């Protein structure tokens, strides 16, 4: 009995199977032969895959923006960015090379169910944005999409995709799973952080605050931080994101996000401890100088 080859199957049957594949498998299949490359390259296939992975892409502007390039969008966003300290020339780039607008596609899920999905458009060309601390707010309460009660913050997953609409580049700006879950000691809110550490000097952090009684998302925002603990300026944050968009990608980086955040936080803590020691030494030196000056004046007064 002859065995039929995969290529002998009806195209509709193959197309139905292909629609069940995830993005990485679909990309690998396209490298098999010319026929599979044609079937796996269908724009509608990649469009449906992107919309199922990131529901916020259903926003009318984003649908128009990536109408013919959902496959390149997936290639930009699915793998994690790989950047080094050398990539972040925050102080030497001209403002003209930085994105003049950012679009954030935000999708928050709990156990696979969508809790919040929205799009935030941010004008980054103003002098105010450039000079102020880098921060993008997704107004969950105003949107009325706080979601149902969330009892397990550790089971939340987040996709915060930052898009440069003019250059049509995008990057996944945070980890998929939380790196820390804490309770605010005053308000009782659960504070969930998702972080992407880029090099040793910079990190992009998304903060999700969940009400203690309602279990709803009360606040969600994105910031860029330096290893010393201070927020980067808008200009520096844009330089970091632009470098991440233009840098390389690597699959599998997501699994080490929490470890990299812990290492980043450890370096930050060491810097704070060193700074505190230096402050104590300066205080002791000032106290010693003051005491010496007092004793000298006292001795002079006695001598008279």
C-alpha atoms as a printed R data frame, in Angstrom:
    type eleno elety resid chain resno       x      y      z
1   ATOM     1    CA   UNK     A     1   0.000  0.000  0.000
2   ATOM     2    CA   UNK     A     2   1.504  3.285 -1.083
3   ATOM     3    CA   UNK     A     3   1.973  5.985  1.523
4   ATOM     4    CA   UNK     A     4   0.851  9.471  0.500
5   ATOM     5    CA   UNK     A     5   3.341 12.295  0.958
6   ATOM     6    CA   UNK     A     6   2.343 15.470  2.747
7   ATOM     7    CA   UNK     A     7   2.661 17.344 -0.532
8   ATOM     8    CA   UNK     A     8  -0.055 15.080 -2.019
9   ATOM     9    CA   UNK     A     9  -2.694 16.187  0.474
10  ATOM    10    CA   UNK     A    10  -5.405 18.595 -0.612
11  ATOM    11    CA   UNK     A    11  -4.347 22.266 -0.229
12  ATOM    12    CA   UNK     A    12  -7.427 23.067  1.895
13  ATOM    13    CA   UNK     A    13  -6.502 20.299  4.347
14  ATOM    14    CA   UNK     A    14  -2.927 21.540  4.613
15  ATOM    15    CA   UNK     A    15  -4.139 25.136  5.034
16  ATOM    16    CA   UNK     A    16  -6.449 24.039  7.874
17  ATOM    17    CA   UNK     A    17  -3.592 22.329  9.683
18  ATOM    18    CA   UNK     A    18  -1.279 25.307  9.162
19  ATOM    19    CA   UNK     A    19  -3.795 27.592 10.858
20  ATOM    20    CA   UNK     A    20  -3.378 25.585 14.050
21  ATOM    21    CA   UNK     A    21   0.379 26.281 14.237
22  ATOM    22    CA   UNK     A    22   2.020 28.936 16.370
23  ATOM    23    CA   UNK     A    23   4.272 31.641 14.934
24  ATOM    24    CA   UNK     A    24   7.712 30.004 15.397
25  ATOM    25    CA   UNK     A    25   6.492 26.689 13.950
26  ATOM    26    CA   UNK     A    26   4.871 28.497 11.055
27  ATOM    27    CA   UNK     A    27   8.118 30.337 10.303
28  ATOM    28    CA   UNK     A    28  10.063 27.045 10.398
29  ATOM    29    CA   UNK     A    29   7.534 25.401  8.073
30  ATOM    30    CA   UNK     A    30   7.991 28.162  5.509
31  ATOM    31    CA   UNK     A    31  11.638 27.103  5.171
32  ATOM    32    CA   UNK     A    32  10.743 23.512  4.215
33  ATOM    33    CA   UNK     A    33  10.008 23.984  0.506
34  ATOM    34    CA   UNK     A    34   8.490 26.397 -1.997
35  ATOM    35    CA   UNK     A    35   4.930 25.127 -1.533
36  ATOM    36    CA   UNK     A    36   4.967 25.462  2.244
37  ATOM    37    CA   UNK     A    37   6.630 28.839  1.949
38  ATOM    38    CA   UNK     A    38   3.715 30.015 -0.169
39  ATOM    39    CA   UNK     A    39   1.073 28.578  2.169
40  ATOM    40    CA   UNK     A    40   2.789 29.835  5.344
41  ATOM    41    CA   UNK     A    41   3.272 33.293  3.910
42  ATOM    42    CA   UNK     A    42  -0.411 34.126  3.510
43  ATOM    43    CA   UNK     A    43  -0.988 37.651  4.983
44  ATOM    44    CA   UNK     A    44  -4.370 36.674  6.478
45  ATOM    45    CA   UNK     A    45  -2.707 33.807  8.327
46  ATOM    46    CA   UNK     A    46  -0.228 36.117 10.066
47  ATOM    47    CA   UNK     A    47  -2.916 38.735 10.666
48  ATOM    48    CA   UNK     A    48  -5.107 36.214 12.530
49  ATOM    49    CA   UNK     A    49  -2.085 34.953 14.464
50  ATOM    50    CA   UNK     A    50  -1.158 38.473 15.571
51  ATOM    51    CA   UNK     A    51  -4.720 39.339 16.579
52  ATOM    52    CA   UNK     A    52  -5.035 36.184 18.665
53  ATOM    53    CA   UNK     A    53  -1.675 36.874 20.346
54  ATOM    54    CA   UNK     A    54  -2.268 40.611 20.844
55  ATOM    55    CA   UNK     A    55  -6.005 41.516 20.827
56  ATOM    56    CA   UNK     A    56  -5.185 45.231 21.093
57  ATOM    57    CA   UNK     A    57  -3.928 45.106 17.484
58  ATOM    58    CA   UNK     A    58  -7.590 45.196 16.485
59  ATOM    59    CA   UNK     A    59  -7.437 48.968 16.973
60  ATOM    60    CA   UNK     A    60  -8.334 50.619 13.609
61  ATOM    61    CA   UNK     A    61  -5.070 52.553 13.343
62  ATOM    62    CA   UNK     A    62  -2.929 49.493 14.019
63  ATOM    63    CA   UNK     A    63  -4.912 47.410 11.542
64  ATOM    64    CA   UNK     A    64  -4.138 49.980  8.855
65  ATOM    65    CA   UNK     A    65  -0.531 50.372  9.962
66  ATOM    66    CA   UNK     A    66   0.339 46.679  9.701
67  ATOM    67    CA   UNK     A    67  -2.172 45.698  7.024
68  ATOM    68    CA   UNK     A    68   0.526 44.147  4.818
69  ATOM    69    CA   UNK     A    69   3.268 43.417  7.336
70  ATOM    70    CA   UNK     A    70   1.878 41.298 10.182
71  ATOM    71    CA   UNK     A    71   4.629 38.745  9.654
72  ATOM    72    CA   UNK     A    72   7.363 41.347 10.160
73  ATOM    73    CA   UNK     A    73   5.459 42.653 13.195
74  ATOM    74    CA   UNK     A    74   5.456 39.157 14.697
75  ATOM    75    CA   UNK     A    75   9.186 38.831 14.019
76  ATOM    76    CA   UNK     A    76   9.765 42.166 15.802
77  ATOM    77    CA   UNK     A    77   7.633 41.459 18.858
78  ATOM    78    CA   UNK     A    78   7.643 37.725 19.576
79  ATOM    79    CA   UNK     A    79  11.358 37.326 20.425
80  ATOM    80    CA   UNK     A    80  12.878 39.364 23.258
81  ATOM    81    CA   UNK     A    81  15.262 42.213 22.347
82  ATOM    82    CA   UNK     A    82  18.944 41.621 22.970
83  ATOM    83    CA   UNK     A    83  20.830 44.822 23.810
84  ATOM    84    CA   UNK     A    84  24.089 45.718 25.493
85  ATOM    85    CA   UNK     A    85  25.317 48.833 27.288
86  ATOM    86    CA   UNK     A    86  27.026 49.950 24.092
87  ATOM    87    CA   UNK     A    87  23.625 50.203 22.382
88  ATOM    88    CA   UNK     A    88  22.428 52.959 24.706
89  ATOM    89    CA   UNK     A    89  23.937 56.233 23.511
90  ATOM    90    CA   UNK     A    90  21.433 58.231 25.561
91  ATOM    91    CA   UNK     A    91  23.492 61.377 25.695
92  ATOM    92    CA   UNK     A    92  24.848 61.665 22.200
93  ATOM    93    CA   UNK     A    93  21.944 61.190 19.812
94  ATOM    94    CA   UNK     A    94  20.092 64.023 18.180
95  ATOM    95    CA   UNK     A    95  16.416 64.335 18.969
96  ATOM    96    CA   UNK     A    96  15.581 64.065 15.268
97  ATOM    97    CA   UNK     A    97  16.570 60.373 15.310
98  ATOM    98    CA   UNK     A    98  14.220 59.523 18.176
99  ATOM    99    CA   UNK     A    99  10.574 58.448 17.669
100 ATOM   100    CA   UNK     A   100   8.252 61.448 17.524
101 ATOM   101    CA   UNK     A   101   5.296 59.268 18.490
102 ATOM   102    CA   UNK     A   102   4.805 55.981 20.279
103 ATOM   103    CA   UNK     A   103   1.799 53.674 20.206
104 ATOM   104    CA   UNK     A   104   1.450 51.218 23.078
105 ATOM   105    CA   UNK     A   105  -0.560 48.033 22.539
106 ATOM   106    CA   UNK     A   106  -1.350 46.712 26.028
107 ATOM   107    CA   UNK     A   107  -2.842 43.280 26.734
108 ATOM   108    CA   UNK     A   108  -3.176 42.019 30.304
109 ATOM   109    CA   UNK     A   109  -4.386 38.458 30.895
110 ATOM   110    CA   UNK     A   110  -5.197 36.298 33.899
111 ATOM   111    CA   UNK     A   111  -4.969 32.560 33.328
112 ATOM   112    CA   UNK     A   112  -5.258 33.210 29.607
113 ATOM   113    CA   UNK     A   113  -8.413 35.344 29.826
114 ATOM   114    CA   UNK     A   114  -8.124 38.971 28.739
115 ATOM   115    CA   UNK     A   115  -8.422 41.348 31.701
116 ATOM   116    CA   UNK     A   116  -7.526 44.533 29.880
117 ATOM   117    CA   UNK     A   117  -6.782 45.369 26.243
118 ATOM   118    CA   UNK     A   118  -6.204 48.919 25.038
119 ATOM   119    CA   UNK     A   119  -4.094 51.168 22.844
120 ATOM   120    CA   UNK     A   120  -2.319 54.329 24.037
121 ATOM   121    CA   UNK     A   121  -1.027 56.956 21.606
122 ATOM   122    CA   UNK     A   122   1.736 59.206 22.992
123 ATOM   123    CA   UNK     A   123   3.181 62.344 21.418
124 ATOM   124    CA   UNK     A   124   6.882 62.194 22.279
125 ATOM   125    CA   UNK     A   125   8.037 65.171 20.234
126 ATOM   126    CA   UNK     A   126   7.315 67.895 22.812
127 ATOM   127    CA   UNK     A   127  10.044 69.470 24.908
128 ATOM   128    CA   UNK     A   128   7.967 68.675 27.999
129 ATOM   129    CA   UNK     A   129   8.024 64.922 27.267
130 ATOM   130    CA   UNK     A   130  11.752 65.006 26.481
131 ATOM   131    CA   UNK     A   131  12.656 66.681 29.786
132 ATOM   132    CA   UNK     A   132  10.155 64.976 32.111
133 ATOM   133    CA   UNK     A   133  10.677 61.465 33.553
134 ATOM   134    CA   UNK     A   134   9.776 58.829 30.975
135 ATOM   135    CA   UNK     A   135   6.295 57.480 31.743
136 ATOM   136    CA   UNK     A   136   3.380 56.212 29.657
137 ATOM   137    CA   UNK     A   137   0.033 55.784 31.423
138 ATOM   138    CA   UNK     A   138  -2.630 53.348 30.265
139 ATOM   139    CA   UNK     A   139  -5.766 54.728 31.888
140 ATOM   140    CA   UNK     A   140  -7.543 51.497 32.788
141 ATOM   141    CA   UNK     A   141 -10.193 53.127 34.982
142 ATOM   142    CA   UNK     A   142 -11.115 55.754 32.403
143 ATOM   143    CA   UNK     A   143 -11.455 53.042 29.760
144 ATOM   144    CA   UNK     A   144 -13.797 51.120 32.017
145 ATOM   145    CA   UNK     A   145 -11.868 47.918 31.345
146 ATOM   146    CA   UNK     A   146 -10.708 47.069 34.831
147 ATOM   147    CA   UNK     A   147 -11.663 43.447 34.338
148 ATOM   148    CA   UNK     A   148 -13.060 40.941 36.775
149 ATOM   149    CA   UNK     A   149 -11.669 40.170 40.200
150 ATOM   150    CA   UNK     A   150  -8.081 39.006 40.136
151 ATOM   151    CA   UNK     A   151  -7.069 36.802 43.066
152 ATOM   152    CA   UNK     A   152  -3.717 35.546 41.826
153 ATOM   153    CA   UNK     A   153  -1.473 38.407 40.662
154 ATOM   154    CA   UNK     A   154   1.347 35.891 40.113
155 ATOM   155    CA   UNK     A   155  -0.762 34.346 37.339
156 ATOM   156    CA   UNK     A   156  -1.080 37.577 35.396
157 ATOM   157    CA   UNK     A   157   0.674 37.880 32.057
158 ATOM   158    CA   UNK     A   158   1.328 41.145 30.255
159 ATOM   159    CA   UNK     A   159   2.170 42.170 26.740
160 ATOM   160    CA   UNK     A   160   3.165 45.829 26.394
161 ATOM   161    CA   UNK     A   161   4.239 46.368 22.807
162 ATOM   162    CA   UNK     A   162   5.754 49.744 21.965
163 ATOM   163    CA   UNK     A   163   5.407 50.769 18.315
164 ATOM   164    CA   UNK     A   164   7.120 53.506 16.311
165 ATOM   165    CA   UNK     A   165   4.388 54.134 13.689
166 ATOM   166    CA   UNK     A   166   6.547 56.291 11.420
167 ATOM   167    CA   UNK     A   167   9.328 53.714 11.012
168 ATOM   168    CA   UNK     A   168   6.961 50.752 11.500
169 ATOM   169    CA   UNK     A   169   9.163 49.122 14.119
170 ATOM   170    CA   UNK     A   170   7.952 47.490 17.310
171 ATOM   171    CA   UNK     A   171   9.352 45.802 20.387
172 ATOM   172    CA   UNK     A   172   7.983 43.918 23.379
173 ATOM   173    CA   UNK     A   173   8.929 46.316 26.177
174 ATOM   174    CA   UNK     A   174   8.359 44.141 29.271
175 ATOM   175    CA   UNK     A   175   8.607 40.601 30.535
176 ATOM   176    CA   UNK     A   176   5.582 38.417 29.981
177 ATOM   177    CA   UNK     A   177   5.346 37.241 33.590
178 ATOM   178    CA   UNK     A   178   5.751 39.281 36.800
179 ATOM   179    CA   UNK     A   179   9.233 39.789 38.222
180 ATOM   180    CA   UNK     A   180   7.888 41.014 41.582
181 ATOM   181    CA   UNK     A   181   4.523 41.016 43.386
182 ATOM   182    CA   UNK     A   182   4.234 43.244 46.465
183 ATOM   183    CA   UNK     A   183   1.528 44.739 48.635
184 ATOM   184    CA   UNK     A   184   1.609 48.496 49.215
185 ATOM   185    CA   UNK     A   185   1.926 48.969 52.963
186 ATOM   186    CA   UNK     A   186  -0.346 52.048 53.057
187 ATOM   187    CA   UNK     A   187  -3.083 51.463 50.467
188 ATOM   188    CA   UNK     A   188  -3.102 47.663 50.549
189 ATOM   189    CA   UNK     A   189  -2.931 47.562 46.730
190 ATOM   190    CA   UNK     A   190  -1.152 44.706 45.036
191 ATOM   191    CA   UNK     A   191   1.728 46.092 42.976
192 ATOM   192    CA   UNK     A   192   2.797 43.786 40.148
193 ATOM   193    CA   UNK     A   193   5.939 44.609 38.166
194 ATOM   194    CA   UNK     A   194   6.895 43.328 34.731
195 ATOM   195    CA   UNK     A   195  10.427 44.271 33.698
196 ATOM   196    CA   UNK     A   196  12.765 44.031 30.746
197 ATOM   197    CA   UNK     A   197  16.421 44.604 31.655
198 ATOM   198    CA   UNK     A   198  18.424 45.951 28.736
199 ATOM   199    CA   UNK     A   199  22.152 45.734 29.291
200 ATOM   200    CA   UNK     A   200  23.411 46.536 32.776
201 ATOM   201    CA   UNK     A   201  22.368 50.181 32.956
202 ATOM   202    CA   UNK     A   202  18.707 50.363 31.912
203 ATOM   203    CA   UNK     A   203  15.399 48.613 32.535
204 ATOM   204    CA   UNK     A   204  11.882 49.188 31.235
205 ATOM   205    CA   UNK     A   205   9.261 48.436 33.892
206 ATOM   206    CA   UNK     A   206   5.479 48.123 33.636
207 ATOM   207    CA   UNK     A   207   3.644 48.547 36.954
208 ATOM   208    CA   UNK     A   208   0.139 47.149 37.461
209 ATOM   209    CA   UNK     A   209  -1.761 48.196 40.603
210 ATOM   210    CA   UNK     A   210  -4.732 46.091 41.681
211 ATOM   211    CA   UNK     A   211  -7.306 47.295 44.215
212 ATOM   212    CA   UNK     A   212  -7.332 45.416 47.525
213 ATOM   213    CA   UNK     A   213 -11.119 45.136 47.817
214 ATOM   214    CA   UNK     A   214 -12.324 45.217 44.212
215 ATOM   215    CA   UNK     A   215  -9.551 43.112 42.658
216 ATOM   216    CA   UNK     A   216  -9.709 45.367 39.607
217 ATOM   217    CA   UNK     A   217  -6.842 46.980 37.747
218 ATOM   218    CA   UNK     A   218  -6.670 50.541 39.060
219 ATOM   219    CA   UNK     A   219  -3.520 51.748 37.366
220 ATOM   220    CA   UNK     A   220  -1.028 50.554 34.786
221 ATOM   221    CA   UNK     A   221   1.965 52.478 33.472
222 ATOM   222    CA   UNK     A   222   5.369 52.075 31.826
223 ATOM   223    CA   UNK     A   223   8.598 53.717 33.033
224 ATOM   224    CA   UNK     A   224  12.303 53.536 32.169
225 ATOM   225    CA   UNK     A   225  14.795 53.323 35.017
226 ATOM   226    CA   UNK     A   226  18.546 53.529 35.414
227 ATOM   227    CA   UNK     A   227  20.536 51.125 37.547
228 ATOM   228    CA   UNK     A   228  21.105 53.870 40.134
229 ATOM   229    CA   UNK     A   229  17.351 53.948 40.803
230 ATOM   230    CA   UNK     A   230  16.328 57.193 39.126
231 ATOM   231    CA   UNK     A   231  13.811 57.376 36.293
232 ATOM   232    CA   UNK     A   232  15.303 58.140 32.906
233 ATOM   233    CA   UNK     A   233  14.185 61.299 31.160
234 ATOM   234    CA   UNK     A   234  11.801 61.112 28.240
235 ATOM   235    CA   UNK     A   235  14.669 61.602 25.839
236 ATOM   236    CA   UNK     A   236  16.761 58.865 27.451
237 ATOM   237    CA   UNK     A   237  13.785 56.507 27.569
238 ATOM   238    CA   UNK     A   238  13.149 57.047 23.857
239 ATOM   239    CA   UNK     A   239  16.810 56.334 23.105
240 ATOM   240    CA   UNK     A   240  16.581 53.073 25.058
241 ATOM   241    CA   UNK     A   241  13.408 51.961 23.245
242 ATOM   242    CA   UNK     A   242  14.801 52.937 19.856
243 ATOM   243    CA   UNK     A   243  17.931 50.865 20.550
244 ATOM   244    CA   UNK     A   244  15.748 47.941 21.598
245 ATOM   245    CA   UNK     A   245  13.713 48.220 18.394
246 ATOM   246    CA   UNK     A   246  16.816 48.322 16.207
247 ATOM   247    CA   UNK     A   247  18.786 45.712 18.166
248 ATOM   248    CA   UNK     A   248  18.810 41.964 17.773
249 ATOM   249    CA   UNK     A   249  16.201 39.440 18.884
250 ATOM   250    CA   UNK     A   250  16.579 36.105 20.603
251 ATOM   251    CA   UNK     A   251  14.004 33.458 21.418
252 ATOM   252    CA   UNK     A   252  14.060 32.034 24.910
253 ATOM   253    CA   UNK     A   253  15.162 35.255 26.604
254 ATOM   254    CA   UNK     A   254  11.789 35.531 28.358
255 ATOM   255    CA   UNK     A   255  12.593 32.668 30.737
256 ATOM   256    CA   UNK     A   256  15.483 34.570 32.298
257 ATOM   257    CA   UNK     A   257  13.631 37.874 32.782
258 ATOM   258    CA   UNK     A   258  13.101 37.442 36.527
259 ATOM   259    CA   UNK     A   259  16.713 36.405 37.119
260 ATOM   260    CA   UNK     A   260  18.020 39.407 35.158
261 ATOM   261    CA   UNK     A   261  15.745 41.705 37.182
262 ATOM   262    CA   UNK     A   262  17.069 40.249 40.432
263 ATOM   263    CA   UNK     A   263  20.647 40.810 39.241
264 ATOM   264    CA   UNK     A   264  19.746 44.349 38.166
265 ATOM   265    CA   UNK     A   265  18.113 45.051 41.538
266 ATOM   266    CA   UNK     A   266  21.173 43.609 43.275
267 ATOM   267    CA   UNK     A   267  23.480 46.021 41.458
268 ATOM   268    CA   UNK     A   268  21.127 48.859 42.357
269 ATOM   269    CA   UNK     A   269  21.154 47.856 46.021
270 ATOM   270    CA   UNK     A   270  24.963 47.709 46.068
271 ATOM   271    CA   UNK     A   271  25.141 51.184 44.535
272 ATOM   272    CA   UNK     A   272  22.756 52.513 47.198
273 ATOM   273    CA   UNK     A   273  24.806 50.917 49.977
274 ATOM   274    CA   UNK     A   274  28.010 52.377 48.549
275 ATOM   275    CA   UNK     A   275  26.410 55.811 48.271
276 ATOM   276    CA   UNK     A   276  25.142 55.551 51.867
277 ATOM   277    CA   UNK     A   277  28.649 54.651 53.092
278 ATOM   278    CA   UNK     A   278  30.111 57.606 51.243
279 ATOM   279    CA   UNK     A   279  27.507 59.911 52.796
280 ATOM   280    CA   UNK     A   280  28.370 58.622 56.264
281 ATOM   281    CA   UNK     A   281  32.082 59.175 55.606
282 ATOM   282    CA   UNK     A   282  31.389 62.714 54.386
283 ATOM   283    CA   UNK     A   283  29.258 63.368 57.489
284 ATOM   284    CA   UNK     A   284  32.048 62.082 59.748
285 ATOM   285    CA   UNK     A   285  34.628 64.190 57.914
286 ATOM   286    CA   UNK     A   286  32.443 67.289 58.225
287 ATOM   287    CA   UNK     A   287  31.869 66.564 61.924
288 ATOM   288    CA   UNK     A   288  35.625 66.117 62.449
289 ATOM   289    CA   UNK     A   289  36.414 69.364 60.649
290 ATOM   290    CA   UNK     A   290  33.752 71.160 62.673
291 ATOM   291    CA   UNK     A   291  35.078 69.745 65.933
292 ATOM   292    CA   UNK     A   292  38.652 70.677 65.001
293 ATOM   293    CA   UNK     A   293  37.578 74.212 64.143
294 ATOM   294    CA   UNK     A   294  35.671 74.531 67.423
295 ATOM   295    CA   UNK     A   295  38.636 73.288 69.433
296 ATOM   296    CA   UNK     A   296  40.958 75.666 67.604
297 ATOM   297    CA   UNK     A   297  38.678 78.630 68.332
298 ATOM   298    CA   UNK     A   298  38.294 77.520 71.953
299 ATOM   299    CA   UNK     A   299  42.057 77.242 72.365
300 ATOM   300    CA   UNK     A   300  42.531 80.676 70.826
301 ATOM   301    CA   UNK     A   301  39.932 82.158 73.178
302 ATOM   302    CA   UNK     A   302  41.621 80.584 76.224
303 ATOM   303    CA   UNK     A   303  45.030 81.813 75.110
304 ATOM   304    CA   UNK     A   304  43.734 85.360 75.039
